[in-house]
mmCIF file of C-alpha atoms in Angstrom:
data_model
loop_
_atom_site.group_PDB
_atom_site.id
_atom_site.type_symbol
_atom_site.label_atom_id
_atom_site.label_comp_id
_atom_site.label_asym_id
_atom_site.label_seq_id
_atom_site.Cartn_x
_atom_site.Cartn_y
_atom_site.Cartn_z
ATOM 1 C CA UNK A 270 -30.092 6.925 -9.398
ATOM 2 C CA UNK A 271 -27.264 6.432 -7.004
ATOM 3 C CA UNK A 272 -27.330 3.713 -4.267
ATOM 4 C CA UNK A 273 -25.484 5.985 -1.860
ATOM 5 C CA UNK A 274 -27.446 8.204 0.517
ATOM 6 C CA UNK A 275 -26.842 11.874 0.169
ATOM 7 C CA UNK A 276 -25.062 12.038 3.600
ATOM 8 C CA UNK A 277 -22.484 9.473 2.409
ATOM 9 C CA UNK A 278 -22.340 11.119 -1.092
ATOM 10 C CA UNK A 279 -21.470 14.489 0.551
ATOM 11 C CA UNK A 280 -18.942 12.893 2.784
ATOM 12 C CA UNK A 281 -17.178 11.124 -0.293
ATOM 13 C CA UNK A 282 -17.310 14.392 -2.293
ATOM 14 C CA UNK A 283 -15.560 16.348 0.448
ATOM 15 C CA UNK A 284 -13.075 13.548 1.276
ATOM 16 C CA UNK A 285 -12.161 13.422 -2.505
ATOM 17 C CA UNK A 286 -10.893 17.106 -2.334
ATOM 18 C CA UNK A 287 -8.171 16.153 0.041
ATOM 19 C CA UNK A 288 -4.768 15.773 -1.704
ATOM 20 C CA UNK A 289 -3.859 12.183 -2.297
ATOM 21 C CA UNK A 290 -7.431 11.050 -2.318
ATOM 22 C CA UNK A 291 -9.268 10.489 -5.756
ATOM 23 C CA UNK A 292 -12.968 9.614 -6.037
ATOM 24 C CA UNK A 293 -12.150 5.950 -5.694
ATOM 25 C CA UNK A 294 -10.041 6.215 -2.508
ATOM 26 C CA UNK A 295 -12.499 8.709 -1.164
ATOM 27 C CA UNK A 296 -15.206 6.096 -1.341
ATOM 28 C CA UNK A 297 -12.887 3.583 0.414
ATOM 29 C CA UNK A 298 -12.033 6.151 3.055
ATOM 30 C CA UNK A 299 -15.738 6.930 3.651
ATOM 31 C CA UNK A 300 -16.555 3.272 4.064
ATOM 32 C CA UNK A 301 -13.704 2.772 6.492
ATOM 33 C CA UNK A 302 -14.944 5.897 8.408
ATOM 34 C CA UNK A 303 -18.479 4.485 8.657
ATOM 35 C CA UNK A 304 -17.309 1.120 9.710
ATOM 36 C CA UNK A 305 -15.021 2.554 12.421
ATOM 37 C CA UNK A 306 -17.536 5.017 13.663
ATOM 38 C CA UNK A 307 -16.514 5.049 17.410
ATOM 39 C CA UNK A 308 -12.719 4.712 16.900
ATOM 40 C CA UNK A 309 -12.162 6.899 13.821
ATOM 41 C CA UNK A 310 -15.275 8.826 12.372
ATOM 42 C CA UNK A 311 -16.222 10.525 15.582
ATOM 43 C CA UNK A 312 -12.749 11.231 16.877
ATOM 44 C CA UNK A 313 -11.757 12.656 13.415
ATOM 45 C CA UNK A 314 -14.843 14.896 13.259
ATOM 46 C CA UNK A 315 -14.061 16.105 16.738
ATOM 47 C CA UNK A 316 -10.490 16.740 15.824
ATOM 48 C CA UNK A 317 -11.450 18.651 12.804
ATOM 49 C CA UNK A 318 -14.082 20.777 14.641
ATOM 50 C CA UNK A 319 -11.402 21.437 17.323
ATOM 51 C CA UNK A 320 -8.773 22.408 14.819
ATOM 52 C CA UNK A 321 -11.032 24.692 12.945
ATOM 53 C CA UNK A 322 -11.772 26.585 16.202
ATOM 54 C CA UNK A 323 -8.385 26.557 17.745
ATOM 55 C CA UNK A 324 -5.717 26.840 14.914
ATOM 56 C CA UNK A 325 -4.515 30.450 14.292
ATOM 57 C CA UNK A 326 -1.931 31.883 11.906
ATOM 58 C CA UNK A 327 0.916 33.309 13.769
ATOM 59 C CA UNK A 328 0.875 37.153 13.128
ATOM 60 C CA UNK A 329 4.706 37.289 13.387
ATOM 61 C CA UNK A 330 5.923 34.397 11.153
ATOM 62 C CA UNK A 331 2.809 32.876 9.421
ATOM 63 C CA UNK A 332 3.159 29.431 11.122
ATOM 64 C CA UNK A 333 -0.038 27.618 12.274
ATOM 65 C CA UNK A 334 -0.483 27.081 15.996
ATOM 66 C CA UNK A 335 -3.137 27.382 18.636
ATOM 67 C CA UNK A 336 -1.356 30.592 19.958
ATOM 68 C CA UNK A 337 -0.161 33.712 18.187
ATOM 69 C CA UNK A 338 2.692 34.469 18.316
ATOM 70 C CA UNK A 339 3.318 30.727 17.679
ATOM 71 C CA UNK A 340 5.305 28.487 20.086
ATOM 72 C CA UNK A 341 8.469 28.969 17.964
ATOM 73 C CA UNK A 342 8.239 32.751 17.887
ATOM 74 C CA UNK A 343 7.456 32.770 21.627
ATOM 75 C CA UNK A 344 10.283 30.467 22.455
ATOM 76 C CA UNK A 345 12.993 32.624 24.122
ATOM 77 C CA UNK A 346 15.629 29.849 23.705
ATOM 78 C CA UNK A 347 15.467 30.174 19.964
ATOM 79 C CA UNK A 348 17.895 32.446 18.171
ATOM 80 C CA UNK A 349 16.065 35.583 17.024
ATOM 81 C CA UNK A 350 19.095 36.767 15.095
ATOM 82 C CA UNK A 351 18.665 34.160 12.293
ATOM 83 C CA UNK A 352 15.465 33.996 10.123
ATOM 84 C CA UNK A 353 14.795 31.012 7.962
ATOM 85 C CA UNK A 354 12.361 31.860 5.148
ATOM 86 C CA UNK A 355 10.149 28.973 3.840
ATOM 87 C CA UNK A 356 7.469 28.795 1.223
ATOM 88 C CA UNK A 357 4.982 26.806 3.270
ATOM 89 C CA UNK A 358 4.106 25.583 6.797
ATOM 90 C CA UNK A 359 4.880 22.143 5.525
ATOM 91 C CA UNK A 360 8.437 23.201 4.862
ATOM 92 C CA UNK A 361 8.786 24.638 8.375
ATOM 93 C CA UNK A 362 7.454 21.287 9.685
ATOM 94 C CA UNK A 363 10.064 19.412 7.597
ATOM 95 C CA UNK A 364 12.932 21.548 8.931
ATOM 96 C CA UNK A 365 11.761 21.108 12.484
ATOM 97 C CA UNK A 366 11.566 17.330 12.019
ATOM 98 C CA UNK A 367 15.167 17.444 10.745
ATOM 99 C CA UNK A 368 16.053 19.514 13.875
ATOM 100 C CA UNK A 369 18.764 21.409 12.086
ATOM 101 C CA UNK A 370 17.602 24.931 12.799
ATOM 102 C CA UNK A 371 17.298 26.680 16.182
ATOM 103 C CA UNK A 372 16.408 30.202 14.910
ATOM 104 C CA UNK A 373 12.992 31.571 13.918
ATOM 105 C CA UNK A 374 10.991 31.226 10.752
ATOM 106 C CA UNK A 375 9.131 33.295 8.217
ATOM 107 C CA UNK A 376 6.559 31.589 6.162
ATOM 108 C CA UNK A 377 5.739 33.263 2.797
ATOM 109 C CA UNK A 378 2.583 31.252 2.039
ATOM 110 C CA UNK A 379 3.770 30.273 -1.421
ATOM 111 C CA UNK A 380 6.303 31.130 -4.153
ATOM 112 C CA UNK A 381 6.266 33.820 -6.829
ATOM 113 C CA UNK A 382 4.649 32.608 -10.034
ATOM 114 C CA UNK A 383 3.835 34.815 -13.076
ATOM 115 C CA UNK A 384 1.932 31.869 -14.496
ATOM 116 C CA UNK A 385 -0.395 31.471 -11.472
ATOM 117 C CA UNK A 386 -0.617 35.258 -10.801
ATOM 118 C CA UNK A 387 1.316 35.004 -7.513
ATOM 119 C CA UNK A 388 2.850 38.540 -7.178
ATOM 120 C CA UNK A 389 4.943 39.699 -4.161
ATOM 121 C CA UNK A 390 1.885 41.372 -2.777
ATOM 122 C CA UNK A 391 0.040 38.125 -2.431
ATOM 123 C CA UNK A 392 2.901 36.668 -0.227
ATOM 124 C CA UNK A 393 4.045 37.563 3.286
ATOM 125 C CA UNK A 394 6.960 39.439 1.933
ATOM 126 C CA UNK A 395 6.438 43.054 3.188
ATOM 127 C CA UNK A 396 6.513 41.708 6.853
ATOM 128 C CA UNK A 397 9.690 39.812 6.102
ATOM 129 C CA UNK A 398 11.521 43.019 5.006
ATOM 130 C CA UNK A 399 10.371 44.621 8.256
ATOM 131 C CA UNK A 400 11.604 41.742 10.424
ATOM 132 C CA UNK A 401 14.917 41.516 8.589
ATOM 133 C CA UNK A 402 15.708 45.064 9.625
ATOM 134 C CA UNK A 403 14.992 44.318 13.356
ATOM 135 C CA UNK A 404 18.101 42.810 14.925
ATOM 136 C CA UNK A 405 18.461 40.075 12.318
ATOM 137 C CA UNK A 406 21.974 39.022 11.316
ATOM 138 C CA UNK A 407 21.226 36.363 8.699
ATOM 139 C CA UNK A 408 18.311 35.467 6.494
ATOM 140 C CA UNK A 409 18.465 31.859 5.318
ATOM 141 C CA UNK A 410 16.333 31.297 2.095
ATOM 142 C CA UNK A 411 15.000 27.802 2.297
ATOM 143 C CA UNK A 412 12.810 27.858 -0.863
ATOM 144 C CA UNK A 413 12.054 24.761 -2.933
ATOM 145 C CA UNK A 414 14.573 24.078 -5.642
ATOM 146 C CA UNK A 415 11.952 24.754 -8.346
ATOM 147 C CA UNK A 416 11.712 27.542 -10.773
ATOM 148 C CA UNK A 417 9.162 29.329 -8.624
ATOM 149 C CA UNK A 418 11.237 28.803 -5.497
ATOM 150 C CA UNK A 419 14.408 30.099 -7.041
ATOM 151 C CA UNK A 420 12.586 33.040 -8.576
ATOM 152 C CA UNK A 421 11.294 33.882 -5.176
ATOM 153 C CA UNK A 422 14.795 33.455 -3.736
ATOM 154 C CA UNK A 423 16.287 35.835 -6.239
ATOM 155 C CA UNK A 424 13.568 38.462 -5.667
ATOM 156 C CA UNK A 425 14.233 38.233 -1.870
ATOM 157 C CA UNK A 426 17.961 38.551 -2.323
ATOM 158 C CA UNK A 427 17.520 41.885 -4.098
ATOM 159 C CA UNK A 428 14.966 43.013 -1.510
ATOM 160 C CA UNK A 429 16.922 42.240 1.595
ATOM 161 C CA UNK A 430 19.805 44.676 1.622
ATOM 162 C CA UNK A 431 21.913 45.396 4.640
ATOM 163 C CA UNK A 432 21.545 41.775 5.964
ATOM 164 C CA UNK A 433 23.471 38.591 5.228
ATOM 165 C CA UNK A 434 21.415 36.409 2.944
ATOM 166 C CA UNK A 435 22.126 32.638 2.437
ATOM 167 C CA UNK A 436 20.483 29.797 0.685
ATOM 168 C CA UNK A 437 20.542 26.010 1.181
ATOM 169 C CA UNK A 438 23.130 23.941 -0.479
ATOM 170 C CA UNK A 439 22.399 22.059 -3.692
ATOM 171 C CA UNK A 440 23.923 18.665 -4.097
ATOM 172 C CA UNK A 441 23.467 14.897 -4.028
ATOM 173 C CA UNK A 442 20.742 13.989 -1.533
ATOM 174 C CA UNK A 443 22.025 11.774 1.289
ATOM 175 C CA UNK A 444 21.297 8.156 0.397
ATOM 176 C CA UNK A 445 20.831 9.192 -3.254
ATOM 177 C CA UNK A 446 22.417 7.265 -6.096
ATOM 178 C CA UNK A 447 24.221 9.319 -8.871
ATOM 179 C CA UNK A 448 22.717 7.154 -11.566
ATOM 180 C CA UNK A 449 19.229 8.478 -10.751
ATOM 181 C CA UNK A 450 20.092 12.072 -10.402
ATOM 182 C CA UNK A 451 19.422 14.789 -13.027
ATOM 183 C CA UNK A 452 22.126 16.798 -14.666
ATOM 184 C CA UNK A 453 21.231 19.984 -12.786
ATOM 185 C CA UNK A 454 21.875 18.273 -9.451
ATOM 186 C CA UNK A 455 25.030 16.638 -10.652
ATOM 187 C CA UNK A 456 26.295 19.932 -12.015
ATOM 188 C CA UNK A 457 25.483 21.729 -8.652
ATOM 189 C CA UNK A 458 27.210 19.056 -6.705
ATOM 190 C CA UNK A 459 30.317 19.199 -8.820
ATOM 191 C CA UNK A 460 30.609 22.929 -8.605
ATOM 192 C CA UNK A 461 30.139 22.995 -4.837
ATOM 193 C CA UNK A 462 32.584 20.098 -4.241
ATOM 194 C CA UNK A 463 34.602 20.245 -0.940
ATOM 195 C CA UNK A 464 38.063 19.194 0.069
ATOM 196 C CA UNK A 465 38.278 16.138 2.223
ATOM 197 C CA UNK B 242 10.202 18.406 20.325
ATOM 198 C CA UNK B 243 7.621 18.668 17.638
ATOM 199 C CA UNK B 244 6.841 21.950 15.878
ATOM 200 C CA UNK B 245 3.288 20.939 15.454
ATOM 201 C CA UNK B 246 0.680 21.803 18.038
ATOM 202 C CA UNK B 247 -1.163 18.732 19.604
ATOM 203 C CA UNK B 248 -4.391 19.669 17.863
ATOM 204 C CA UNK B 249 -2.687 19.498 14.393
ATOM 205 C CA UNK B 250 -0.779 16.403 15.470
ATOM 206 C CA UNK B 251 -3.927 14.623 16.561
ATOM 207 C CA UNK B 252 -5.722 15.661 13.201
ATOM 208 C CA UNK B 253 -2.692 14.243 11.286
ATOM 209 C CA UNK B 254 -2.549 10.999 13.368
ATOM 210 C CA UNK B 255 -6.242 10.342 12.625
ATOM 211 C CA UNK B 256 -6.082 11.266 8.976
ATOM 212 C CA UNK B 257 -3.136 8.867 8.557
ATOM 213 C CA UNK B 258 -5.418 6.033 9.522
ATOM 214 C CA UNK B 259 -7.612 6.597 6.488
ATOM 215 C CA UNK B 260 -6.831 4.132 3.569
ATOM 216 C CA UNK B 261 -4.751 5.721 0.972
ATOM 217 C CA UNK B 262 -3.165 8.348 3.215
ATOM 218 C CA UNK B 263 0.287 7.693 4.849
ATOM 219 C CA UNK B 264 1.911 9.840 7.434
ATOM 220 C CA UNK B 265 3.308 12.209 4.576
ATOM 221 C CA UNK B 266 0.049 12.605 2.739
ATOM 222 C CA UNK B 267 -1.843 12.997 6.036
ATOM 223 C CA UNK B 268 0.368 16.019 6.863
ATOM 224 C CA UNK B 269 -0.439 17.495 3.427
ATOM 225 C CA UNK B 270 -4.048 16.832 3.873
ATOM 226 C CA UNK B 271 -4.045 18.398 7.323
ATOM 227 C CA UNK B 272 -2.408 21.471 5.843
ATOM 228 C CA UNK B 273 -4.906 21.800 3.032
ATOM 229 C CA UNK B 274 -7.707 21.443 5.533
ATOM 230 C CA UNK B 275 -6.345 24.175 7.724
ATOM 231 C CA UNK B 276 -5.819 26.418 4.814
ATOM 232 C CA UNK B 277 -9.349 25.910 3.416
ATOM 233 C CA UNK B 278 -10.993 26.226 6.818
ATOM 234 C CA UNK B 279 -14.342 27.582 5.579
ATOM 235 C CA UNK B 280 -14.677 25.682 2.364
ATOM 236 C CA UNK B 281 -13.350 22.314 3.373
ATOM 237 C CA UNK B 282 -12.441 21.748 7.088
ATOM 238 C CA UNK B 283 -15.742 22.897 8.517
ATOM 239 C CA UNK B 284 -17.995 21.358 5.977
ATOM 240 C CA UNK B 285 -16.089 18.035 6.219
ATOM 241 C CA UNK B 286 -16.261 18.013 10.054
ATOM 242 C CA UNK B 287 -19.946 18.643 9.731
ATOM 243 C CA UNK B 288 -20.423 15.924 7.203
ATOM 244 C CA UNK B 289 -18.617 13.550 9.419
ATOM 245 C CA UNK B 290 -20.656 14.485 12.453
ATOM 246 C CA UNK B 291 -23.857 14.118 10.415
ATOM 247 C CA UNK B 292 -22.829 10.755 8.923
ATOM 248 C CA UNK B 293 -21.888 9.457 12.338
ATOM 249 C CA UNK B 294 -25.408 10.379 13.619
ATOM 250 C CA UNK B 295 -27.433 9.494 10.551
ATOM 251 C CA UNK B 296 -26.028 6.313 8.923
ATOM 252 C CA UNK B 297 -27.471 2.944 9.897
ATOM 253 C CA UNK B 298 -26.695 -0.585 8.817
ATOM 254 C CA UNK B 299 -29.818 -1.997 7.010
ATOM 255 C CA UNK B 300 -31.163 -4.784 9.201
ATOM 256 C CA UNK B 301 -32.303 -6.745 6.069
ATOM 257 C CA UNK B 302 -29.349 -6.688 3.823
ATOM 258 C CA UNK B 303 -26.432 -5.100 5.647
ATOM 259 C CA UNK B 304 -26.172 -1.983 3.363
ATOM 260 C CA UNK B 305 -25.408 1.420 4.797
ATOM 261 C CA UNK B 306 -28.162 4.097 4.606
ATOM 262 C CA UNK B 307 -29.924 6.641 6.670
ATOM 263 C CA UNK B 308 -32.932 4.384 6.838
ATOM 264 C CA UNK B 309 -33.355 0.724 7.825
ATOM 265 C CA UNK B 310 -34.578 -1.246 5.770
ATOM 266 C CA UNK B 311 -32.393 0.667 3.258
ATOM 267 C CA UNK B 312 -33.648 2.434 0.144
ATOM 268 C CA UNK B 313 -32.823 -0.572 -2.053
ATOM 269 C CA UNK B 314 -34.694 -3.083 0.321
ATOM 270 C CA UNK B 315 -37.589 -0.681 0.513
ATOM 271 C CA UNK B 316 -37.786 -0.022 -3.228
ATOM 272 C CA UNK B 317 -40.938 -1.989 -4.377
ATOM 273 C CA UNK B 318 -39.789 -1.700 -8.002
ATOM 274 C CA UNK B 319 -36.828 -3.894 -7.397
ATOM 275 C CA UNK B 320 -37.069 -7.592 -7.873
ATOM 276 C CA UNK B 321 -37.257 -9.357 -4.548
ATOM 277 C CA UNK B 322 -36.966 -12.798 -6.159
ATOM 278 C CA UNK B 323 -33.272 -12.303 -7.075
ATOM 279 C CA UNK B 324 -30.549 -11.852 -4.339
ATOM 280 C CA UNK B 325 -27.107 -10.584 -5.106
ATOM 281 C CA UNK B 326 -24.608 -11.618 -2.376
ATOM 282 C CA UNK B 327 -21.523 -9.274 -2.030
ATOM 283 C CA UNK B 328 -18.629 -9.134 0.357
ATOM 284 C CA UNK B 329 -18.778 -5.528 1.137
ATOM 285 C CA UNK B 330 -20.880 -2.316 0.868
ATOM 286 C CA UNK B 331 -18.169 -1.027 -1.565
ATOM 287 C CA UNK B 332 -19.079 -3.910 -3.903
ATOM 288 C CA UNK B 333 -22.727 -3.141 -3.763
ATOM 289 C CA UNK B 334 -21.894 0.519 -4.694
ATOM 290 C CA UNK B 335 -19.794 -0.782 -7.645
ATOM 291 C CA UNK B 336 -22.708 -2.942 -8.954
ATOM 292 C CA UNK B 337 -25.176 -0.113 -8.495
ATOM 293 C CA UNK B 338 -22.827 2.263 -10.395
ATOM 294 C CA UNK B 339 -22.716 -0.290 -13.219
ATOM 295 C CA UNK B 340 -26.460 -0.391 -13.097
ATOM 296 C CA UNK B 341 -26.573 -4.040 -14.113
ATOM 297 C CA UNK B 342 -28.765 -5.405 -11.322
ATOM 298 C CA UNK B 343 -32.370 -4.570 -10.443
ATOM 299 C CA UNK B 344 -32.855 -7.094 -7.605
ATOM 300 C CA UNK B 345 -31.987 -6.980 -3.843
ATOM 301 C CA UNK B 346 -28.637 -7.256 -2.140
ATOM 302 C CA UNK B 347 -27.074 -9.178 0.786
ATOM 303 C CA UNK B 348 -23.918 -7.830 2.281
ATOM 304 C CA UNK B 349 -21.810 -10.385 4.072
ATOM 305 C CA UNK B 350 -19.409 -7.922 5.690
ATOM 306 C CA UNK B 351 -16.328 -9.816 4.562
ATOM 307 C CA UNK B 352 -15.127 -13.080 3.139
ATOM 308 C CA UNK B 353 -14.217 -16.327 4.903
ATOM 309 C CA UNK B 354 -10.465 -16.474 5.862
ATOM 310 C CA UNK B 355 -8.989 -19.200 8.080
ATOM 311 C CA UNK B 356 -5.810 -17.052 8.227
ATOM 312 C CA UNK B 357 -7.552 -13.986 9.533
ATOM 313 C CA UNK B 358 -9.960 -16.030 11.652
ATOM 314 C CA UNK B 359 -13.096 -15.071 9.734
ATOM 315 C CA UNK B 360 -15.434 -17.938 10.357
ATOM 316 C CA UNK B 361 -18.995 -18.146 8.967
ATOM 317 C CA UNK B 362 -20.378 -16.930 12.318
ATOM 318 C CA UNK B 363 -18.477 -13.641 11.901
ATOM 319 C CA UNK B 364 -20.283 -12.909 8.617
ATOM 320 C CA UNK B 365 -23.894 -11.965 7.785
ATOM 321 C CA UNK B 366 -24.501 -15.552 6.575
ATOM 322 C CA UNK B 367 -27.256 -16.932 8.888
ATOM 323 C CA UNK B 368 -29.569 -14.263 7.864
ATOM 324 C CA UNK B 369 -28.786 -15.020 4.208
ATOM 325 C CA UNK B 370 -29.962 -18.628 4.509
ATOM 326 C CA UNK B 371 -33.150 -17.382 6.070
ATOM 327 C CA UNK B 372 -33.780 -14.877 3.236
ATOM 328 C CA UNK B 373 -32.964 -17.426 0.504
ATOM 329 C CA UNK B 374 -35.762 -19.639 1.675
ATOM 330 C CA UNK B 375 -38.310 -16.666 1.513
ATOM 331 C CA UNK B 376 -39.607 -16.392 -2.052
ATOM 332 C CA UNK B 377 -36.161 -16.145 -3.612
ATOM 333 C CA UNK B 378 -35.599 -17.848 -7.012
ATOM 334 C CA UNK B 379 -31.935 -17.082 -7.605
ATOM 335 C CA UNK B 380 -28.960 -16.131 -5.420
ATOM 336 C CA UNK B 381 -26.138 -14.515 -7.422
ATOM 337 C CA UNK B 382 -22.758 -14.889 -5.596
ATOM 338 C CA UNK B 383 -20.795 -11.716 -6.531
ATOM 339 C CA UNK B 384 -17.689 -12.420 -4.331
ATOM 340 C CA UNK B 385 -14.300 -11.100 -5.346
ATOM 341 C CA UNK B 386 -12.235 -13.464 -7.481
ATOM 342 C CA UNK B 387 -9.760 -13.895 -4.707
ATOM 343 C CA UNK B 388 -8.977 -17.018 -2.715
ATOM 344 C CA UNK B 389 -11.140 -15.789 0.180
ATOM 345 C CA UNK B 390 -13.941 -14.681 -2.041
ATOM 346 C CA UNK B 391 -14.072 -18.070 -3.913
ATOM 347 C CA UNK B 392 -13.839 -20.042 -0.529
ATOM 348 C CA UNK B 393 -16.929 -18.038 0.554
ATOM 349 C CA UNK B 394 -18.753 -18.740 -2.681
ATOM 350 C CA UNK B 395 -18.135 -22.443 -2.302
ATOM 351 C CA UNK B 396 -19.311 -22.423 1.306
ATOM 352 C CA UNK B 397 -22.444 -20.600 0.336
ATOM 353 C CA UNK B 398 -23.082 -22.908 -2.640
ATOM 354 C CA UNK B 399 -23.143 -25.911 -0.132
ATOM 355 C CA UNK B 400 -25.235 -24.028 2.222
ATOM 356 C CA UNK B 401 -27.866 -22.666 -0.071
ATOM 357 C CA UNK B 402 -29.865 -25.763 -1.052
ATOM 358 C CA UNK B 403 -33.261 -25.643 -2.826
ATOM 359 C CA UNK B 404 -32.500 -22.383 -4.632
ATOM 360 C CA UNK B 405 -30.701 -21.623 -7.932
ATOM 361 C CA UNK B 406 -27.190 -20.383 -7.165
ATOM 362 C CA UNK B 407 -25.140 -18.573 -9.779
ATOM 363 C CA UNK B 408 -21.817 -16.750 -9.892
ATOM 364 C CA UNK B 409 -20.372 -13.982 -11.990
ATOM 365 C CA UNK B 410 -18.500 -14.887 -15.156
ATOM 366 C CA UNK B 411 -14.644 -14.919 -15.206
ATOM 367 C CA UNK B 412 -12.976 -13.659 -18.212
ATOM 368 C CA UNK B 413 -11.120 -10.906 -19.981
ATOM 369 C CA UNK B 414 -12.039 -7.527 -18.545
ATOM 370 C CA UNK B 415 -13.585 -5.100 -21.063
ATOM 371 C CA UNK B 416 -10.790 -2.958 -22.348
ATOM 372 C CA UNK B 417 -8.171 -5.436 -21.034
ATOM 373 C CA UNK B 418 -5.233 -6.590 -23.179
ATOM 374 C CA UNK B 419 -4.376 -10.244 -23.223
ATOM 375 C CA UNK B 420 -0.823 -9.563 -22.885
ATOM 376 C CA UNK B 421 -1.338 -8.146 -19.402
ATOM 377 C CA UNK B 422 -3.611 -10.921 -18.152
ATOM 378 C CA UNK B 423 -2.562 -13.731 -15.824
ATOM 379 C CA UNK B 424 -2.918 -17.327 -16.805
ATOM 380 C CA UNK B 425 -5.833 -17.988 -14.648
ATOM 381 C CA UNK B 426 -7.967 -15.380 -16.282
ATOM 382 C CA UNK B 427 -6.942 -16.476 -19.729
ATOM 383 C CA UNK B 428 -7.647 -20.028 -18.765
ATOM 384 C CA UNK B 429 -11.215 -19.062 -17.480
ATOM 385 C CA UNK B 430 -11.808 -16.887 -20.551
ATOM 386 C CA UNK B 431 -10.910 -19.837 -22.872
ATOM 387 C CA UNK B 432 -12.928 -22.413 -20.981
ATOM 388 C CA UNK B 433 -15.962 -20.036 -21.036
ATOM 389 C CA UNK B 434 -15.644 -19.037 -24.682
ATOM 390 C CA UNK B 435 -19.009 -18.322 -26.564
ATOM 391 C CA UNK B 436 -20.015 -18.952 -30.147
ATOM 392 C CA UNK B 437 -20.379 -15.765 -32.279
#
């Protein structure tokens, strides 16, 4: 028999499905939630219910927001001539945090992977081809530097004809130490070296 | 400006207050929740709302359950003559998972700590003294083997007169390698060695 009531058990079981939380940390999280009922459990439950009701997938770019088209697609100050293609909404968030890009995005919803059965039809690629033909000067492929990400980038480069296609630079990460970098990264950084 | 709508931002901010989730993993968790709206976000929100409404603190022992007295206190098959004192509900769960104890529990809600200002009045200690006088033969102190836990155990040993007070054994953890153990544990294991 378990000492834990079924309500708590269910809470732990669902929490353990979050990335970063195993069974043990899910139990700790459940206890913290139950101890901080007014300040954490109830606000979090309300925030989840609110998010479940309010959050939409942008029909233009695939971003998540409470409106569709999303705030980025609807923002007239952003440059509609440049499209940045990312695998995931998390990547879009990362680029926005860095504040390097003032154009619009296109979220694929994953990367091509023969192993996992992710074919082009399963990604938001058909819509990208359509958008790229519509007043877009440059498509920046900001895939992850993984096998899947680079496979996807190659596929998209072949697909997107009649528009300038670029990809992010490979090299030494800022703050990175050469000693800890893999050969592939060092190789790429050497090949793309620049005159000072 | 942030790319993330305020609903998602609030969800991330609350998730990051869970133990084991930092800002980065909270963002990942929020994205997974939003992607698995039907199978994870909504059930988890419902489980949290349900837990917030249903879970009580047992007025006898301090355990968390949907009933008070809790299922353990109400279970007539458990031995009411032996009380096991633990710091936290998590410790009670751990002992119940191990299935080693068939008596009743007493949850202190923490350990004494001068540094953190945890005085005896802030713990569930007064009720313990009362329970120990009421047909209890043995009080097992199952505090953590930390400075705070052992301070609490000493305090309780002085307080609980007229009843047999025991504590858990210290020694080599089952599966543990001597090489990786600290001197204190090895010392305790040597002192408490047993004839084969």
